[in-house]
């Protein structure tokens, strides 16, 4: 991750005084506070899950993996993961190597959750270096879709948290990209060393690829990925399954937002982008109209069998189309204690969507307590109950005529003016060149 590494190790002291040892050895549960007893009970349960992973019976190991997954989703157990990650990683890799598909899927999920829990730092880097090869193999050769999708998601998560440079991230992205673009039996899957991916696996691979793209610099997206992936994504939009089309549309929206950011930088400082980025933007723009028109059509047409599929496609592509038009992205997520998190870019929306799929019912807990998520979304949760706004404060901060809303409107208009000015400049340059 391109963020400050935060080990977040708890301070520990080793008391060797004889009186201390004697006092603790004779104490009963009633001598401890309720919180200490609860914490001790939780550690006992967690240790029991770890011990069960050594059992020979697969069902016992699966039950233990599910118990650990639920614990890491619903609580931010940093100390537990930091203390046990070597043991858990060894046991999870064993499940990936020899376990049945359901056990392998649970093992992948646990690896990803360990990375999310510990956050950026040495532990996450170690998890990535030790587990990536086994996750890649499980993603390519897993015996069913569930196991392969779990491995793909865990691979993306461990890379997102544990990678220390974008070159390493792009190596994982290449694996995901190869899996996402597989279609039909005519492709030589054996030559690439992977089992043919079903539509749901391809959609998961493309979503994981897009999630990792949000972590690399926008200049890198524009210079290395924009033109390269445009033809393939256009082909997916025209011919593929609905869930794969939606994943492709979300990837295109990330690329468009990155390009818009680069345009704004260029408008402010023409020397801020290099010739390579400009050439890739030009190559992408040759297909821009085609992409926009196709996505606009998908936002209007029926998306498959059943009313649910139609609504899903229309809703997804309407949102994607708004990003392509340069409209501001702002999504509010209600949290506990009256708090809220504002997502103000498509990149953040993609990151939140991916993490929501991983954490599920534990998302609220992690948003409140997990430093990694605070870093990703530049979010500081409120402490204690939120103050109720007075009617005057509501008019000042929440009404359409408030200072905040007026400032937001001005920023949006300024951004559109910059994009419009850029387009006029580009057309003018083309006309001069053609003369």
Short mmCIF file of C-alpha atoms in Angstrom, two decimals:
data_model
loop_
_atom_site.label_atom_id
_atom_site.label_comp_id
_atom_site.label_asym_id
_atom_site.label_seq_id
_atom_site.Cartn_x
_atom_site.Cartn_y
_atom_site.Cartn_z
CA UNK A 1 0.00 0.00 0.00
CA UNK A 2 1.15 3.49 -0.76
CA UNK A 3 0.45 4.64 2.78
CA UNK A 4 2.42 4.98 6.00
CA UNK A 5 3.03 1.63 7.61
CA UNK A 6 1.31 1.34 10.95
CA UNK A 7 2.27 -1.70 12.96
CA UNK A 8 -0.14 -0.90 15.79
CA UNK A 9 1.52 -3.26 18.20
CA UNK A 10 0.12 -3.21 21.72
CA UNK A 11 2.55 -2.47 24.53
CA UNK A 12 3.27 -5.54 26.59
CA UNK A 13 5.12 -5.82 29.90
CA UNK A 14 6.50 -8.95 31.50
CA UNK A 15 6.10 -8.75 35.28
CA UNK A 16 8.46 -11.09 37.08
CA UNK A 17 7.86 -9.86 40.63
CA UNK A 18 7.05 -12.79 42.94
CA UNK A 19 4.20 -10.95 44.65
CA UNK A 20 2.53 -10.28 41.30
CA UNK A 21 2.75 -13.91 40.27
CA UNK A 22 1.36 -15.07 43.59
CA UNK A 23 -1.57 -12.63 43.45
CA UNK A 24 -2.58 -13.67 39.93
CA UNK A 25 -2.28 -17.39 40.65
CA UNK A 26 -4.72 -17.25 43.56
CA UNK A 27 -7.26 -14.88 42.00
CA UNK A 28 -10.73 -16.04 40.97
CA UNK A 29 -12.93 -14.74 38.14
CA UNK A 30 -14.78 -12.53 40.60
CA UNK A 31 -11.57 -10.57 41.23
CA UNK A 32 -11.42 -9.42 37.60
CA UNK A 33 -13.48 -6.72 35.99
CA UNK A 34 -16.23 -7.81 33.57
CA UNK A 35 -14.22 -6.62 30.55
CA UNK A 36 -11.16 -8.66 31.53
CA UNK A 37 -13.22 -11.83 32.01
CA UNK A 38 -14.95 -11.27 28.67
CA UNK A 39 -11.62 -10.74 26.92
CA UNK A 40 -10.16 -13.88 28.51
CA UNK A 41 -13.20 -15.91 27.41
CA UNK A 42 -12.88 -14.59 23.86
CA UNK A 43 -9.19 -15.54 23.73
CA UNK A 44 -10.05 -19.03 24.97
CA UNK A 45 -12.61 -19.46 22.19
CA UNK A 46 -10.19 -18.18 19.55
CA UNK A 47 -7.42 -20.47 20.77
CA UNK A 48 -9.90 -23.36 20.60
CA UNK A 49 -10.58 -22.54 16.93
CA UNK A 50 -6.83 -22.51 16.21
CA UNK A 51 -6.35 -25.87 17.94
CA UNK A 52 -9.23 -27.35 15.92
CA UNK A 53 -7.42 -26.52 12.68
CA UNK A 54 -4.98 -29.34 13.49
CA UNK A 55 -7.79 -31.93 13.51
CA UNK A 56 -7.83 -34.65 10.85
CA UNK A 57 -11.56 -34.37 10.19
CA UNK A 58 -12.29 -31.83 7.47
CA UNK A 59 -15.64 -30.81 8.98
CA UNK A 60 -13.96 -29.87 12.26
CA UNK A 61 -11.38 -27.77 10.43
CA UNK A 62 -14.10 -26.07 8.37
CA UNK A 63 -16.09 -25.23 11.50
CA UNK A 64 -12.97 -23.71 13.06
CA UNK A 65 -12.23 -21.65 9.95
CA UNK A 66 -15.81 -20.36 9.91
CA UNK A 67 -15.53 -19.45 13.58
CA UNK A 68 -12.32 -17.48 12.99
CA UNK A 69 -13.80 -15.76 9.92
CA UNK A 70 -16.83 -14.64 11.90
CA UNK A 71 -14.61 -13.41 14.74
CA UNK A 72 -12.40 -11.34 12.41
CA UNK A 73 -15.42 -9.86 10.66
CA UNK A 74 -17.28 -8.81 13.78
CA UNK A 75 -14.26 -7.64 15.84
CA UNK A 76 -10.98 -5.90 14.99
CA UNK A 77 -8.62 -8.45 16.57
CA UNK A 78 -5.27 -6.84 15.83
CA UNK A 79 -3.31 -8.40 18.70
CA UNK A 80 -4.67 -11.87 17.94
CA UNK A 81 -3.66 -11.67 14.27
CA UNK A 82 -0.24 -10.20 15.06
CA UNK A 83 0.44 -12.97 17.58
CA UNK A 84 -1.00 -15.89 15.60
CA UNK A 85 -0.46 -14.96 11.95
CA UNK A 86 2.44 -17.38 11.39
CA UNK A 87 0.47 -20.32 12.77
CA UNK A 88 -2.76 -19.36 11.01
CA UNK A 89 -0.98 -18.75 7.70
CA UNK A 90 0.71 -22.16 7.85
CA UNK A 91 -2.58 -23.90 8.59
CA UNK A 92 -4.51 -21.96 5.92
CA UNK A 93 -1.91 -22.80 3.29
CA UNK A 94 -2.27 -26.45 4.30
CA UNK A 95 -6.02 -26.19 3.72
CA UNK A 96 -5.43 -24.59 0.32
CA UNK A 97 -3.06 -27.37 -0.69
CA UNK A 98 -5.05 -30.41 0.39
CA UNK A 99 -8.49 -29.33 1.54
CA UNK A 100 -11.75 -29.81 -0.33
CA UNK A 101 -13.20 -26.81 -2.13
CA UNK A 102 -15.27 -25.53 0.81
CA UNK A 103 -12.29 -25.71 3.19
CA UNK A 104 -10.04 -24.00 0.65
CA UNK A 105 -12.59 -21.21 0.23
CA UNK A 106 -12.74 -20.62 4.01
CA UNK A 107 -8.94 -20.66 4.23
CA UNK A 108 -8.70 -17.99 1.51
CA UNK A 109 -11.26 -15.82 3.29
CA UNK A 110 -9.33 -16.06 6.55
CA UNK A 111 -6.07 -15.04 4.86
CA UNK A 112 -7.72 -11.96 3.38
CA UNK A 113 -9.31 -10.99 6.71
CA UNK A 114 -5.97 -11.32 8.50
CA UNK A 115 -4.48 -8.77 6.10
CA UNK A 116 -7.40 -6.38 6.55
CA UNK A 117 -7.17 -6.69 10.34
CA UNK A 118 -3.43 -6.19 10.75
CA UNK A 119 -3.23 -3.31 8.22
CA UNK A 120 -0.20 -2.12 6.27
CA UNK A 121 3.10 -3.23 7.74
CA UNK A 122 5.46 -6.16 8.17
CA UNK A 123 2.77 -8.71 9.00
CA UNK A 124 0.72 -7.90 5.88
CA UNK A 125 3.84 -7.99 3.71
CA UNK A 126 4.71 -11.41 5.13
CA UNK A 127 1.18 -12.70 4.51
CA UNK A 128 1.39 -11.55 0.89
CA UNK A 129 4.82 -13.05 0.27
CA UNK A 130 3.91 -16.42 1.81
CA UNK A 131 0.34 -16.84 0.56
CA UNK A 132 0.24 -15.24 -2.91
CA UNK A 133 1.54 -18.25 -4.84
CA UNK A 134 -0.99 -20.59 -3.19
CA UNK A 135 -3.86 -18.13 -3.70
CA UNK A 136 -2.95 -17.76 -7.38
CA UNK A 137 -2.93 -21.53 -7.79
CA UNK A 138 -6.30 -21.85 -6.03
CA UNK A 139 -7.75 -19.08 -8.21
CA UNK A 140 -6.56 -20.80 -11.39
CA UNK A 141 -7.27 -24.42 -10.54
CA UNK A 142 -9.91 -24.38 -7.79
CA UNK A 143 -12.43 -27.19 -8.16
CA UNK A 144 -15.47 -24.90 -8.02
CA UNK A 145 -16.40 -21.25 -8.49
CA UNK A 146 -16.76 -20.53 -4.78
CA UNK A 147 -13.21 -21.59 -4.00
CA UNK A 148 -11.77 -19.68 -6.96
CA UNK A 149 -13.65 -16.47 -6.15
CA UNK A 150 -12.55 -16.62 -2.50
CA UNK A 151 -8.94 -17.02 -3.61
CA UNK A 152 -9.24 -14.11 -6.06
CA UNK A 153 -10.66 -11.80 -3.41
CA UNK A 154 -8.06 -12.81 -0.83
CA UNK A 155 -5.27 -12.31 -3.37
CA UNK A 156 -6.50 -8.79 -4.13
CA UNK A 157 -6.89 -7.92 -0.43
CA UNK A 158 -3.46 -9.17 0.63
CA UNK A 159 -1.88 -7.34 -2.31
CA UNK A 160 -3.80 -4.13 -1.59
CA UNK A 161 -2.65 -4.11 2.03
CA UNK A 162 0.75 -5.80 1.84
CA UNK A 163 2.27 -4.61 -1.44
CA UNK A 164 5.01 -2.00 -1.02
CA UNK A 165 5.21 -0.74 -4.63
CA UNK A 166 2.95 -0.51 -7.66
CA UNK A 167 5.17 -2.79 -9.76
CA UNK A 168 4.41 -5.67 -7.38
CA UNK A 169 0.73 -4.72 -7.43
CA UNK A 170 0.70 -4.79 -11.23
CA UNK A 171 2.16 -8.30 -11.25
CA UNK A 172 -0.90 -9.50 -9.34
CA UNK A 173 -3.13 -7.38 -11.58
CA UNK A 174 -1.73 -9.21 -14.61
CA UNK A 175 -2.84 -12.55 -13.12
CA UNK A 176 -6.32 -11.19 -12.45
CA UNK A 177 -6.53 -9.65 -15.92
CA UNK A 178 -5.69 -12.94 -17.62
CA UNK A 179 -8.48 -14.64 -15.69
CA UNK A 180 -10.98 -11.86 -16.35
CA UNK A 181 -10.71 -11.93 -20.12
CA UNK A 182 -11.10 -15.67 -20.63
CA UNK A 183 -14.21 -16.47 -22.63
CA UNK A 184 -15.40 -19.44 -24.63
CA UNK A 185 -13.81 -22.85 -25.12
CA UNK A 186 -11.83 -21.68 -28.15
CA UNK A 187 -9.20 -20.04 -25.97
CA UNK A 188 -6.12 -22.15 -25.21
CA UNK A 189 -6.61 -22.23 -21.44
CA UNK A 190 -4.14 -25.06 -20.96
CA UNK A 191 -1.38 -22.98 -22.54
CA UNK A 192 -1.93 -20.28 -19.92
CA UNK A 193 -2.01 -22.85 -17.16
CA UNK A 194 -5.48 -22.25 -15.83
CA UNK A 195 -8.85 -23.92 -15.69
CA UNK A 196 -11.48 -22.21 -17.81
CA UNK A 197 -13.20 -19.52 -15.73
CA UNK A 198 -16.99 -19.37 -15.46
CA UNK A 199 -18.72 -15.97 -15.80
CA UNK A 200 -18.98 -15.44 -12.05
CA UNK A 201 -15.26 -16.15 -11.67
CA UNK A 202 -14.38 -13.79 -14.51
CA UNK A 203 -16.54 -11.06 -12.97
CA UNK A 204 -14.80 -11.55 -9.61
CA UNK A 205 -11.37 -11.43 -11.26
CA UNK A 206 -12.23 -8.21 -13.09
CA UNK A 207 -13.62 -6.63 -9.91
CA UNK A 208 -10.47 -7.61 -8.03
CA UNK A 209 -8.33 -6.16 -10.85
CA UNK A 210 -10.29 -2.89 -10.67
CA UNK A 211 -9.94 -2.81 -6.87
CA UNK A 212 -6.15 -3.04 -7.17
CA UNK A 213 -6.14 -0.39 -9.90
CA UNK A 214 -7.57 2.06 -7.36
CA UNK A 215 -4.36 1.70 -5.34
CA UNK A 216 -1.86 2.67 -8.06
CA UNK A 217 -1.19 6.31 -9.05
CA UNK A 218 -3.64 7.88 -11.52
CA UNK A 219 -0.72 8.79 -13.79
CA UNK A 220 0.17 5.11 -13.95
CA UNK A 221 -3.43 4.16 -14.77
CA UNK A 222 -3.41 6.62 -17.66
CA UNK A 223 0.06 5.76 -19.00
CA UNK A 224 -0.06 1.95 -18.65
CA UNK A 225 -3.62 0.65 -18.41
CA UNK A 226 -6.02 3.04 -20.14
CA UNK A 227 -5.31 2.33 -23.79
CA UNK A 228 -4.21 -1.24 -23.12
CA UNK A 229 -7.51 -2.37 -21.61
CA UNK A 230 -9.99 -0.26 -23.60
CA UNK A 231 -10.43 -2.72 -26.49
CA UNK A 232 -10.87 -5.72 -24.20
CA UNK A 233 -13.35 -3.92 -21.94
CA UNK A 234 -15.30 -2.70 -24.96
CA UNK A 235 -15.51 -6.29 -26.22
CA UNK A 236 -16.78 -7.47 -22.82
CA UNK A 237 -19.47 -4.78 -22.78
CA UNK A 238 -20.71 -5.89 -26.20
CA UNK A 239 -20.73 -9.64 -25.81
CA UNK A 240 -20.53 -10.92 -22.25
CA UNK A 241 -22.64 -12.07 -19.33
CA UNK A 242 -24.39 -9.37 -17.30
CA UNK A 243 -22.24 -9.63 -14.16
CA UNK A 244 -19.06 -9.49 -16.27
CA UNK A 245 -20.42 -6.47 -18.20
CA UNK A 246 -21.12 -4.61 -14.96
CA UNK A 247 -17.60 -5.36 -13.68
CA UNK A 248 -16.16 -4.09 -16.97
CA UNK A 249 -18.26 -0.92 -16.75
CA UNK A 250 -16.98 -0.23 -13.22
CA UNK A 251 -13.40 -0.62 -14.44
CA UNK A 252 -14.02 1.80 -17.30
CA UNK A 253 -15.42 4.35 -14.84
CA UNK A 254 -12.20 4.15 -12.77
CA UNK A 255 -10.17 4.79 -15.92
CA UNK A 256 -12.36 7.75 -16.90
CA UNK A 257 -12.05 9.26 -13.42
CA UNK A 258 -8.27 8.85 -13.51
CA UNK A 259 -8.12 10.53 -16.89
CA UNK A 260 -10.34 13.38 -15.64
CA UNK A 261 -7.93 13.90 -12.73
CA UNK A 262 -4.96 14.03 -15.10
CA UNK A 263 -6.82 16.48 -17.33
CA UNK A 264 -7.47 18.79 -14.37
CA UNK A 265 -3.79 18.63 -13.43
CA UNK A 266 -2.77 19.40 -17.00
CA UNK A 267 -5.18 22.32 -17.16
CA UNK A 268 -3.51 23.79 -14.06
CA UNK A 269 0.03 22.85 -15.14
CA UNK A 270 0.65 21.60 -18.74
CA UNK A 271 4.08 20.27 -17.72
CA UNK A 272 2.57 17.93 -15.09
CA UNK A 273 2.01 15.02 -17.52
CA UNK A 274 4.48 13.35 -19.88
CA UNK A 275 4.26 12.53 -23.58
CA UNK A 276 3.57 8.84 -22.91
CA UNK A 277 0.49 9.65 -20.83
CA UNK A 278 -0.72 12.07 -23.51
CA UNK A 279 -0.35 9.39 -26.20
CA UNK A 280 -2.24 6.80 -24.14
CA UNK A 281 -5.01 9.30 -23.51
CA UNK A 282 -5.21 9.97 -27.25
CA UNK A 283 -5.43 6.25 -28.05
CA UNK A 284 -8.16 5.81 -25.46
CA UNK A 285 -10.09 8.82 -26.72
CA UNK A 286 -10.35 7.17 -30.13
CA UNK A 287 -12.74 4.70 -28.49
CA UNK A 288 -14.30 7.08 -26.01
CA UNK A 289 -17.49 7.83 -27.96
CA UNK A 290 -18.03 4.14 -28.62
CA UNK A 291 -17.63 3.31 -24.92
CA UNK A 292 -19.91 6.10 -23.71
CA UNK A 293 -22.65 5.26 -26.21
CA UNK A 294 -22.54 1.57 -25.35
CA UNK A 295 -22.74 2.22 -21.59
CA UNK A 296 -25.58 4.69 -22.15
CA UNK A 297 -27.46 1.99 -24.05
CA UNK A 298 -26.86 -0.56 -21.29
CA UNK A 299 -28.31 1.90 -18.77
CA UNK A 300 -31.57 1.86 -20.74
CA UNK A 301 -31.99 -1.67 -22.04
CA UNK A 302 -33.15 -4.87 -20.36
CA UNK A 303 -30.24 -6.73 -18.84
CA UNK A 304 -31.28 -10.37 -18.95
CA UNK A 305 -33.97 -12.70 -17.70
CA UNK A 306 -36.10 -11.49 -14.82
CA UNK A 307 -37.09 -8.08 -13.54
CA UNK A 308 -34.29 -8.14 -10.95
CA UNK A 309 -31.61 -8.49 -13.64
CA UNK A 310 -33.08 -5.60 -15.63
CA UNK A 311 -33.11 -3.30 -12.63
CA UNK A 312 -29.59 -4.36 -11.61
CA UNK A 313 -28.12 -3.59 -15.02
CA UNK A 314 -29.95 -0.28 -15.43
CA UNK A 315 -29.05 0.92 -11.94
CA UNK A 316 -25.39 -0.04 -12.28
CA UNK A 317 -24.87 1.49 -15.71
CA UNK A 318 -26.76 4.69 -14.87
CA UNK A 319 -24.29 5.23 -12.06
CA UNK A 320 -21.34 4.36 -14.32
CA UNK A 321 -22.65 6.65 -17.08
CA UNK A 322 -22.81 9.57 -14.65
CA UNK A 323 -19.11 9.07 -13.88
CA UNK A 324 -18.28 9.05 -17.59
CA UNK A 325 -20.15 12.35 -18.00
CA UNK A 326 -17.91 13.92 -15.37
CA UNK A 327 -20.60 14.30 -12.73
CA UNK A 328 -19.46 14.49 -9.12
CA UNK A 329 -19.66 11.27 -7.13
CA UNK A 330 -20.92 11.65 -3.59
CA UNK A 331 -22.32 8.79 -1.54
CA UNK A 332 -23.12 8.97 2.15
CA UNK A 333 -22.92 5.88 4.34
CA UNK A 334 -24.67 6.02 7.71
CA UNK A 335 -22.65 4.65 10.60
CA UNK A 336 -23.18 3.98 14.27
CA UNK A 337 -23.59 6.75 16.84
CA UNK A 338 -25.12 9.06 14.23
CA UNK A 339 -21.83 9.25 12.31
CA UNK A 340 -21.55 9.13 8.52
CA UNK A 341 -18.88 8.51 5.91
CA UNK A 342 -18.85 10.52 2.67
CA UNK A 343 -17.41 8.86 -0.45
CA UNK A 344 -16.56 11.60 -2.92
CA UNK A 345 -14.92 9.68 -5.77
CA UNK A 346 -15.66 6.61 -7.87
CA UNK A 347 -12.39 5.09 -6.70
CA UNK A 348 -13.64 5.22 -3.10
CA UNK A 349 -16.99 3.75 -4.16
CA UNK A 350 -15.19 0.77 -5.75
CA UNK A 351 -13.02 0.31 -2.67
CA UNK A 352 -16.04 0.41 -0.37
CA UNK A 353 -17.99 -2.00 -2.56
CA UNK A 354 -15.17 -4.53 -2.52
CA UNK A 355 -14.59 -4.27 1.24
CA UNK A 356 -18.34 -4.51 1.91
CA UNK A 357 -18.41 -7.82 0.05
CA UNK A 358 -15.57 -9.09 2.26
CA UNK A 359 -16.61 -7.77 5.67
CA UNK A 360 -20.40 -8.04 5.22
CA UNK A 361 -22.09 -7.54 8.58
CA UNK A 362 -18.75 -6.56 10.14
CA UNK A 363 -18.29 -3.47 7.95
CA UNK A 364 -19.71 -1.06 10.54
CA UNK A 365 -17.39 -2.39 13.25
CA UNK A 366 -14.31 -2.10 11.05
CA UNK A 367 -15.24 1.40 9.89
CA UNK A 368 -15.41 2.47 13.52
CA UNK A 369 -12.26 0.72 14.80
CA UNK A 370 -9.99 -0.42 11.97
CA UNK A 371 -7.15 2.03 11.28
CA UNK A 372 -6.65 0.59 7.79
CA UNK A 373 -10.14 1.65 6.72
CA UNK A 374 -9.63 5.05 8.33
CA UNK A 375 -6.52 5.49 6.17
CA UNK A 376 -8.22 4.30 2.99
CA UNK A 377 -11.21 6.63 3.31
CA UNK A 378 -9.48 9.48 5.20
CA UNK A 379 -12.07 8.97 7.89
CA UNK A 380 -11.98 9.80 11.60
CA UNK A 381 -15.00 8.32 13.44
CA UNK A 382 -16.72 10.37 16.06
CA UNK A 383 -16.26 9.43 19.68
CA UNK A 384 -19.49 9.25 21.65
CA UNK A 385 -22.98 10.22 20.64
CA UNK A 386 -23.33 12.81 17.91
CA UNK A 387 -24.73 16.19 18.88
CA UNK A 388 -28.20 16.93 17.50
CA UNK A 389 -28.16 19.91 15.13
CA UNK A 390 -30.38 22.88 15.88
CA UNK A 391 -32.75 24.19 13.22
CA UNK A 392 -30.35 27.05 12.54
CA UNK A 393 -27.40 24.66 12.11
CA UNK A 394 -29.44 22.47 9.75
CA UNK A 395 -30.15 25.51 7.55
CA UNK A 396 -26.47 26.46 7.63
CA UNK A 397 -25.03 23.03 6.78
CA UNK A 398 -27.74 20.88 5.20
CA UNK A 399 -30.10 23.07 3.15
CA UNK A 400 -29.65 23.45 -0.64
CA UNK A 401 -28.71 27.09 -0.05
CA UNK A 402 -26.13 26.37 2.64
CA UNK A 403 -22.54 27.53 2.31
CA UNK A 404 -21.33 23.93 1.97
CA UNK A 405 -23.74 23.07 -0.83
CA UNK A 406 -23.00 26.30 -2.68
CA UNK A 407 -19.27 25.59 -2.45
CA UNK A 408 -19.81 22.04 -3.72
CA UNK A 409 -21.82 23.37 -6.69
CA UNK A 410 -19.12 25.90 -7.51
CA UNK A 411 -16.43 23.20 -7.45
CA UNK A 412 -18.51 20.97 -9.73
CA UNK A 413 -19.08 23.81 -12.21
CA UNK A 414 -15.39 24.70 -12.15
CA UNK A 415 -14.46 21.08 -12.87
CA UNK A 416 -16.87 20.88 -15.81
CA UNK A 417 -15.51 24.16 -17.19
CA UNK A 418 -11.97 22.79 -17.01
CA UNK A 419 -12.94 19.60 -18.85
CA UNK A 420 -14.84 21.63 -21.46
CA UNK A 421 -11.86 23.96 -21.96
CA UNK A 422 -9.58 20.94 -22.34
CA UNK A 423 -11.83 19.43 -25.00
CA UNK A 424 -11.95 22.71 -26.95
CA UNK A 425 -8.17 22.91 -26.78
CA UNK A 426 -7.81 19.34 -27.99
CA UNK A 427 -10.15 19.88 -30.93
CA UNK A 428 -8.33 23.09 -31.82
CA UNK A 429 -4.98 21.33 -31.76
CA UNK A 430 -6.33 18.61 -34.04
CA UNK A 431 -7.64 21.18 -36.53
CA UNK A 432 -4.28 22.94 -36.62
CA UNK A 433 -2.50 19.64 -37.11
CA UNK A 434 -4.78 18.64 -39.96
CA UNK A 435 -3.96 21.88 -41.80
#
